[in-house]
N, CA, C and O of each residue as an XYZ file, in Angstrom:
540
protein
N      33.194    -60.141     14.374
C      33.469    -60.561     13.020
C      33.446    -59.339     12.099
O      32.546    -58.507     12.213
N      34.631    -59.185     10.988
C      34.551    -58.341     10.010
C      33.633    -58.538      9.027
O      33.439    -59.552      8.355
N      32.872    -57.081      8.988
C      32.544    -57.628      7.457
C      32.738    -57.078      6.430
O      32.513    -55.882      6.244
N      33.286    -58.033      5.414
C      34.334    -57.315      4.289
C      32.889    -56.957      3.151
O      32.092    -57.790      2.718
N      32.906    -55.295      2.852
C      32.093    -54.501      2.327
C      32.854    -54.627      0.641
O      33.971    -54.112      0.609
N      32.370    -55.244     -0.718
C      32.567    -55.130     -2.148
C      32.083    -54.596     -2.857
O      31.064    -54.976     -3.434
N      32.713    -53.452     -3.055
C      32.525    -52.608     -4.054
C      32.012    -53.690     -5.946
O      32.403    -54.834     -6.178
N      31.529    -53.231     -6.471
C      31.045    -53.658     -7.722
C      32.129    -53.812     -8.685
O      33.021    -53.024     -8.369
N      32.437    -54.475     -9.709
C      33.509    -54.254    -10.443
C      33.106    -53.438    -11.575
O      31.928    -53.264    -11.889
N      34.209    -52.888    -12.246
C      33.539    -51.537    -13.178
C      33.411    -52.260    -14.435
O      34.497    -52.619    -14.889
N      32.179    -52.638    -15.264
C      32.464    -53.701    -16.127
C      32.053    -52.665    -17.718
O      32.132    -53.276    -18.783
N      31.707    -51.404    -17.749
C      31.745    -50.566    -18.399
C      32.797    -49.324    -18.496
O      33.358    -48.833    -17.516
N      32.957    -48.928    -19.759
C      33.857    -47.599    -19.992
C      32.682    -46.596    -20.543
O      31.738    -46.804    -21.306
N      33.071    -45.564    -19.930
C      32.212    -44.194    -20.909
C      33.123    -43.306    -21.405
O      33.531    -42.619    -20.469
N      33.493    -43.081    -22.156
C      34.669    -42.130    -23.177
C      33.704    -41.100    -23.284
O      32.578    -41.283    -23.746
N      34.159    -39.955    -22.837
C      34.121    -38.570    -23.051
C      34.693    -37.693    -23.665
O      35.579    -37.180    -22.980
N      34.595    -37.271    -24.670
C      35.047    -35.889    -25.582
C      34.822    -35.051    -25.383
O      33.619    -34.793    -25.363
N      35.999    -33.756    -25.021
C      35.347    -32.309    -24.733
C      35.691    -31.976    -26.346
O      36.054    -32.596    -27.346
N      35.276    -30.324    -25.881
C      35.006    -29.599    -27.508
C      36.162    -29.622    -28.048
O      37.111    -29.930    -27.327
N      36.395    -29.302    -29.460
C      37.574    -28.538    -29.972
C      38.156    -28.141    -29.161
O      37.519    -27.641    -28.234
N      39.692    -28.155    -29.081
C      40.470    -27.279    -28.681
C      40.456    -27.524    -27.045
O      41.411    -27.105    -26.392
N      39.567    -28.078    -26.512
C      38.870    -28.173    -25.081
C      40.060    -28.929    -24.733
O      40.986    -29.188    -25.501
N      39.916    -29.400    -23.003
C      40.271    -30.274    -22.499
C      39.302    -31.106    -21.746
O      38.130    -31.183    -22.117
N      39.805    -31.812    -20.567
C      39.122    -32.332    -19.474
C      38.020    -31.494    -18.238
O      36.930    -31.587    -17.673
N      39.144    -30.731    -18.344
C      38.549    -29.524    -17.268
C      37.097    -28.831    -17.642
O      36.398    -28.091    -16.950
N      36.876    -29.361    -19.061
C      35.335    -28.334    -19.317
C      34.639    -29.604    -19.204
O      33.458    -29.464    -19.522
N      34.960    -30.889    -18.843
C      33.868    -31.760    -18.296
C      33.141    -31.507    -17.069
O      32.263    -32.298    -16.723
N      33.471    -30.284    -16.241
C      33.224    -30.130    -14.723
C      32.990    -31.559    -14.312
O      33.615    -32.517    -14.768
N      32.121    -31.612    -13.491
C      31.855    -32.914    -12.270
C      31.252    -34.250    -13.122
O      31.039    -35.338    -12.589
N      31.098    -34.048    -14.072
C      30.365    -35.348    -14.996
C      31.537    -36.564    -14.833
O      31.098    -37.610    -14.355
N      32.698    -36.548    -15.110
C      33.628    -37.634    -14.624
C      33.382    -38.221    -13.433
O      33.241    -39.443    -13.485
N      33.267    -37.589    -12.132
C      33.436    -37.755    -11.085
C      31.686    -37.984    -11.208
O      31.537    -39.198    -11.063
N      30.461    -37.410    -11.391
C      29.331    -38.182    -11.310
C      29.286    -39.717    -12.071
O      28.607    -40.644    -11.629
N      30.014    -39.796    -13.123
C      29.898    -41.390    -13.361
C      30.797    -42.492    -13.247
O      30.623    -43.656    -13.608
N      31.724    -41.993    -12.728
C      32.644    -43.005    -11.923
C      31.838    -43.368    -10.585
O      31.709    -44.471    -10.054
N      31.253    -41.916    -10.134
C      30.654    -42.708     -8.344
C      29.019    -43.478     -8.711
O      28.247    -43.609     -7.760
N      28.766    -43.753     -9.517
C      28.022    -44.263    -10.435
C      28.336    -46.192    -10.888
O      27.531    -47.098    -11.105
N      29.442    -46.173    -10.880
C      30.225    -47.186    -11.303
C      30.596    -47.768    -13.046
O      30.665    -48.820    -13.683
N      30.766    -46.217    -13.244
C      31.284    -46.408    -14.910
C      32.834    -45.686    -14.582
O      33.269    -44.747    -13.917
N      33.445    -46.925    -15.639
C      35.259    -46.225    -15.481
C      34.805    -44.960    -16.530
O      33.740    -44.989    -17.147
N      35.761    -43.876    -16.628
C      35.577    -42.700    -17.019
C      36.977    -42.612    -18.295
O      38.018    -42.593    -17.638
N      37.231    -42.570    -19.463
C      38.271    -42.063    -20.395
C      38.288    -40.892    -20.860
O      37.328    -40.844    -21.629
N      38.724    -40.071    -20.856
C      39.138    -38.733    -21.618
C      40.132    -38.947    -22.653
O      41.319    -38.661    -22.493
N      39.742    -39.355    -23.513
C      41.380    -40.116    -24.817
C      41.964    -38.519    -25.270
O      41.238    -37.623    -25.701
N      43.194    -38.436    -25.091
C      44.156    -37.927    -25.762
C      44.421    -37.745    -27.305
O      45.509    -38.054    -27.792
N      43.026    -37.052    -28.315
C      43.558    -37.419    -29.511
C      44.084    -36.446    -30.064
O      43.579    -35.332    -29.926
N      45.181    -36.630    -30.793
C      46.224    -35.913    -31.029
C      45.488    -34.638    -32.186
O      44.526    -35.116    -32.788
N      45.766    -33.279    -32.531
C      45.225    -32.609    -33.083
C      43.768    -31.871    -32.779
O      43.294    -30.877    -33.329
N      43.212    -32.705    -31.703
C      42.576    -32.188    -31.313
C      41.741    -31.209    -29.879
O      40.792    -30.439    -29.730
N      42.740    -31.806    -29.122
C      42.542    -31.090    -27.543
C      43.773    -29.845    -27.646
O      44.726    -29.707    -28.412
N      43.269    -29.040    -26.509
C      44.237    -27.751    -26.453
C      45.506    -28.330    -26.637
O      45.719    -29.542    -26.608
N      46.516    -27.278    -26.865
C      48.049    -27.729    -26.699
C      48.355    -28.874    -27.982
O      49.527    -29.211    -28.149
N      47.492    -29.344    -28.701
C      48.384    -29.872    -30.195
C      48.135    -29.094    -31.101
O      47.284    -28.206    -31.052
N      48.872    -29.355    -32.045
C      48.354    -28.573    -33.582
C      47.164    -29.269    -33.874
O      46.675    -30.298    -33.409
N      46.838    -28.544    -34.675
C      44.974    -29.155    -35.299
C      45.575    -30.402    -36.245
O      46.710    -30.462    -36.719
N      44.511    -31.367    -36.385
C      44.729    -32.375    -37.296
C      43.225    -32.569    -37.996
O      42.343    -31.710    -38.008
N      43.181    -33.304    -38.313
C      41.877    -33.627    -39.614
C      40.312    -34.052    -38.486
O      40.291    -34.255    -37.272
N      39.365    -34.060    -39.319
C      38.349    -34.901    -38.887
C      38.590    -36.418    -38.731
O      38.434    -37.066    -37.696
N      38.977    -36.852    -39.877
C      39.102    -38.202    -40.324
C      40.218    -38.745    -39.326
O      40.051    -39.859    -38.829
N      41.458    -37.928    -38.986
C      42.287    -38.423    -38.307
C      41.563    -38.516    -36.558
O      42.015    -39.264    -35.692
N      40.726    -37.848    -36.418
C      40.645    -37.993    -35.063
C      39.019    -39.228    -34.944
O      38.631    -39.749    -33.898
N      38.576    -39.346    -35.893
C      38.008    -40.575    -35.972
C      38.781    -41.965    -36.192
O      38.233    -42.995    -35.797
N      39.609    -42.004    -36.600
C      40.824    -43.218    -36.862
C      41.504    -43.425    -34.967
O      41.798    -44.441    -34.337
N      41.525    -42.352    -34.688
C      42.053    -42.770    -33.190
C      41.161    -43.001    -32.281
O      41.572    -43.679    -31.339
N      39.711    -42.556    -32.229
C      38.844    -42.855    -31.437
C      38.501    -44.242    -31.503
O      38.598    -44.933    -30.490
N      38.002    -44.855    -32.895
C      38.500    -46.297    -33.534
C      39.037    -47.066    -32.823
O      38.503    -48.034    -32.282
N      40.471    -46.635    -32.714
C      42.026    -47.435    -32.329
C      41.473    -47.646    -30.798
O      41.394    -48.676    -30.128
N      41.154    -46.421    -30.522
C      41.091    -46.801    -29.010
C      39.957    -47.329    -28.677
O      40.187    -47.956    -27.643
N      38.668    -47.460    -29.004
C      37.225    -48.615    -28.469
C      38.250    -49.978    -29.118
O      38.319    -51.063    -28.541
N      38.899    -49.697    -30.245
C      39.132    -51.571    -30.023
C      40.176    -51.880    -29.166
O      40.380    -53.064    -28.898
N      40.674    -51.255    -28.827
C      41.793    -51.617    -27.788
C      40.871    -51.635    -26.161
O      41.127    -52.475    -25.298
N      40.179    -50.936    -26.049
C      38.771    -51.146    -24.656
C      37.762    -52.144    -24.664
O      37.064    -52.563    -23.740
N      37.815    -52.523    -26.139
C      36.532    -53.519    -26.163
C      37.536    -55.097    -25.292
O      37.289    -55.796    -24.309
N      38.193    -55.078    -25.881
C      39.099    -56.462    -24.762
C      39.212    -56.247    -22.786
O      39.329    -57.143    -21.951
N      39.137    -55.036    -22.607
C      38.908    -54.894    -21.218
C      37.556    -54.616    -20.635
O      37.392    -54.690    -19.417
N      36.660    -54.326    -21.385
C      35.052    -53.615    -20.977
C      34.076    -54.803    -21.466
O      34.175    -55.232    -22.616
N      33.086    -55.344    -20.516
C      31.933    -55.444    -21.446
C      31.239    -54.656    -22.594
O      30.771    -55.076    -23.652
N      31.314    -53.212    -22.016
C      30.321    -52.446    -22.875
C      30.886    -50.932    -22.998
O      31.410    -50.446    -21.996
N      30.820    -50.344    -23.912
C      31.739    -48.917    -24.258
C      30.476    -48.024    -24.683
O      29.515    -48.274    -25.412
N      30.809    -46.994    -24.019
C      29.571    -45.714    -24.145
C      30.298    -44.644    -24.486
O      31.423    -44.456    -24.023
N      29.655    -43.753    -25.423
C      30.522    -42.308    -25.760
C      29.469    -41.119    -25.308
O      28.264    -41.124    -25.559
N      29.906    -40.504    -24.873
C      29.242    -38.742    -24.373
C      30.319    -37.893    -25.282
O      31.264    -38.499    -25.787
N      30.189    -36.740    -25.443
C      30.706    -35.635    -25.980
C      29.955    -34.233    -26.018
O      28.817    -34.119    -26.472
N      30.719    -33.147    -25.485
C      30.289    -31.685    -25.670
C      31.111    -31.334    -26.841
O      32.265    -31.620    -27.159
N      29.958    -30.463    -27.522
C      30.414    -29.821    -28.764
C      30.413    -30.622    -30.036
O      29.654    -31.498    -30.450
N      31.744    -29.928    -30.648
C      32.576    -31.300    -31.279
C      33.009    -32.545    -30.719
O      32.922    -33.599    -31.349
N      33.395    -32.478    -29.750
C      33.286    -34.206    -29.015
C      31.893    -34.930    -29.127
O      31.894    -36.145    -29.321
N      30.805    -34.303    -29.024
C      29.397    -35.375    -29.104
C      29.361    -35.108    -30.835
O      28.522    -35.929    -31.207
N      29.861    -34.361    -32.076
C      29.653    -34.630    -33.185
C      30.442    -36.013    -33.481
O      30.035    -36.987    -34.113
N      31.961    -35.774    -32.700
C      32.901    -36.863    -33.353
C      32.508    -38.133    -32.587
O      32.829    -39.203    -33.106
N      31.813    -38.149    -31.346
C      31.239    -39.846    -31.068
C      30.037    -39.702    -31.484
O      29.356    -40.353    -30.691
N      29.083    -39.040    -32.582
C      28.400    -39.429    -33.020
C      28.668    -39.862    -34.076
O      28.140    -40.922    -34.413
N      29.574    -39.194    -34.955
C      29.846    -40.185    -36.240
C      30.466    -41.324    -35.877
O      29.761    -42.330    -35.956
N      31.465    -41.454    -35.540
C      31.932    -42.718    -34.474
C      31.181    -44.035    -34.367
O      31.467    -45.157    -34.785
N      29.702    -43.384    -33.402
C      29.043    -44.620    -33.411
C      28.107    -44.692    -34.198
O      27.338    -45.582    -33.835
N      27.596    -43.911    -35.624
C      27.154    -44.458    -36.454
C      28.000    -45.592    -37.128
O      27.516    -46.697    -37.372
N      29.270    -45.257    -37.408
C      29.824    -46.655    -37.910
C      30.757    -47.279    -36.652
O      31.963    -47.135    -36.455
N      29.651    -48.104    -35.795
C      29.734    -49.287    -35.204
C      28.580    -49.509    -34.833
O      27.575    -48.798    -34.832
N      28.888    -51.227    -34.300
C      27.554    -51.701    -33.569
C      27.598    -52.082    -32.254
O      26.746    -52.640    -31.562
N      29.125    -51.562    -31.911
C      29.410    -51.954    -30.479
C      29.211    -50.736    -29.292
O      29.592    -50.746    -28.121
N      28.548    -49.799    -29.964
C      28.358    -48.699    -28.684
C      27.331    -48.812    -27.896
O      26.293    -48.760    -28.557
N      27.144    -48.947    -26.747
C      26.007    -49.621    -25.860
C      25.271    -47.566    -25.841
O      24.120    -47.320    -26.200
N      25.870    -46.890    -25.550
C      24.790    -45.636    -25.410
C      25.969    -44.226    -26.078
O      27.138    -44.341    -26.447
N      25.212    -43.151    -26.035
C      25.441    -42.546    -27.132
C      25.279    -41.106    -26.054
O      24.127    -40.953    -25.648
N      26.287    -40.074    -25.570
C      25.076    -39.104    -25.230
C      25.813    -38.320    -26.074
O      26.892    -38.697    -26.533
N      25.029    -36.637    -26.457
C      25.174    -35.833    -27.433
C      25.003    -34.544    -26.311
O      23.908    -34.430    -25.760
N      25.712    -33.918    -26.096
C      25.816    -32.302    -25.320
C      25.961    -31.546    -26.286
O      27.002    -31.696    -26.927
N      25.012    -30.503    -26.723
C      25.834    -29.370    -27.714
C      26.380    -29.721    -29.022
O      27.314    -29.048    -29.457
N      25.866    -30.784    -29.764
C      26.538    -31.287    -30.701
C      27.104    -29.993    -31.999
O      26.413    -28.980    -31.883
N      27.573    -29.940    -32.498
C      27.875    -29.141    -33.676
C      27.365    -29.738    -35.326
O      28.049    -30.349    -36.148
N      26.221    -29.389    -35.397
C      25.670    -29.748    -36.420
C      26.148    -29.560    -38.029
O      26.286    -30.247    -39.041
N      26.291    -28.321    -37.630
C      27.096    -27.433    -38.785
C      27.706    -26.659    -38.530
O      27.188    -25.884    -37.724
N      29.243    -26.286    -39.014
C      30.228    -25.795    -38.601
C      30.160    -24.324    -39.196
O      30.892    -23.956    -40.114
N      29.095    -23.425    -38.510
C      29.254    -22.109    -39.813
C      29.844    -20.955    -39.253
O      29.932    -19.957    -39.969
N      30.317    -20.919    -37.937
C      31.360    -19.637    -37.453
C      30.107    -18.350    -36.821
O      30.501    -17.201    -36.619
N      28.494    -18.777    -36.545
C      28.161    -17.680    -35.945
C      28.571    -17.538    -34.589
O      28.163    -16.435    -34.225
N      29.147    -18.080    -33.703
C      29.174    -17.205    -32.874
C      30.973    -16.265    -32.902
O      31.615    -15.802    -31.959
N      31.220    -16.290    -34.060
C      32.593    -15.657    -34.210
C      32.087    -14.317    -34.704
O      31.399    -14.259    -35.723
N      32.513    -12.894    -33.782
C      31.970    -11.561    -34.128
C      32.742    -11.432    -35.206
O      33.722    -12.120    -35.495
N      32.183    -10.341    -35.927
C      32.336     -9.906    -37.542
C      33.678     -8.705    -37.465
O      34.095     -8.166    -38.490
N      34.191     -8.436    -36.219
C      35.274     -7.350    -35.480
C      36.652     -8.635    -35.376
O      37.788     -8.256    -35.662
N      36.432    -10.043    -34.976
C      37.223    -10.856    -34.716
C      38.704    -10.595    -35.444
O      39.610    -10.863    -34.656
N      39.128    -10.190    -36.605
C      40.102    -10.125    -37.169
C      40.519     -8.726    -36.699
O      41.721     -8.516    -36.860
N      39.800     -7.684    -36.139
C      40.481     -6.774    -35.715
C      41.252     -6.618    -34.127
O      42.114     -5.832    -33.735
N      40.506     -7.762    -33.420
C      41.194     -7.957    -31.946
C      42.652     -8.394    -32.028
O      43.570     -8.135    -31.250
N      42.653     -9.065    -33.069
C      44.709     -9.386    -32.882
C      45.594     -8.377    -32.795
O      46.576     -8.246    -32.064
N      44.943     -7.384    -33.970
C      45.854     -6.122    -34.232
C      45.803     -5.278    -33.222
O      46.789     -4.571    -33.011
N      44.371     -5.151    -32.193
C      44.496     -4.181    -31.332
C      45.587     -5.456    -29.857
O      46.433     -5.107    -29.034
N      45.341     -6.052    -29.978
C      46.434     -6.918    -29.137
C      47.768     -7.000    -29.297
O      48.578     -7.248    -28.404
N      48.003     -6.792    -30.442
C      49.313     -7.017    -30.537
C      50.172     -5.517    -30.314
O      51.338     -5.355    -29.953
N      48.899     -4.282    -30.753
C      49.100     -2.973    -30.108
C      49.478     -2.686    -28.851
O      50.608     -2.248    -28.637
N      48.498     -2.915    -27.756
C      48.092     -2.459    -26.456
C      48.934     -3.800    -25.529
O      48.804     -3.986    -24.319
N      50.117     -4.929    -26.828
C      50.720     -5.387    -25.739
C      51.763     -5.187    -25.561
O      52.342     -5.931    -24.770
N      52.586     -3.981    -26.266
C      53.477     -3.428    -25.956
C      53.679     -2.392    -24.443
O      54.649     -2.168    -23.719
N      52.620     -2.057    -24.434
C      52.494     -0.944    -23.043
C      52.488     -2.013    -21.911
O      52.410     -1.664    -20.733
């Protein structure tokens, strides 16, 4: 006799935000640790803010994070946000205004946006780049 082995059904989402400018790829293995876990895994696409778009607003990339838990809340029991960087600032404001976020994690949040780790030379690396890329 077979015996048919059932996997769990995935009755949670965890939405993940990488940093500014970031993508997926600076999540290393955390996707893949909570999917084998049995949480479905989202990386949302918001526009202006992952590598490869133009920049867009704060406000705009809270309006799409929005759009998209209510469009998940009809498929999920329960919606969780993680974020590195700016991704754990923008699902923290996020889930201050709601009451539907079951957990919250915060990596590296960006508290305040004040540019120290940008060296005080930074405006001179373009010019020597744009020099030394002629040779």
């Amino acid at each position: 006799m077979l015996e048919v082995i059932k996997t769990p059904e995935k009755h949670d989402l965890t939405i993940i935000l990488p940093g500014l400018n970031g993508s997926g790829l600076e999540l290393g293995q955390l996707p893949r640790f909570l999917e084998s876990a049995g949480h479905e895994v989202l990386v949302p696409e918001l526009d202006g803010f992952l590598f490869g778009h133009p920049a867009s607003t704060f406000q705009s990339w809270i309006s799409q994070l929005h759009h998209i838990i209510d469009e998940k809340q009809q498929e999920y029991a329960t919606v969780n946000l993680a974020g590195i960087s700016m991704g754990a600032t923008l699902a923290a404001t996020v889930a201050s205004q709601r009451t539907d976020i079951a957990s919250l994690i915060l990596m590296s949040p960006v508290l305040k946006y004040d540019g120290w780790s940008v060296p005080w030379y930074r405006p001179f690396l373009d010019i020597f780049y744009l020099l030394l890329s002629r040779f």
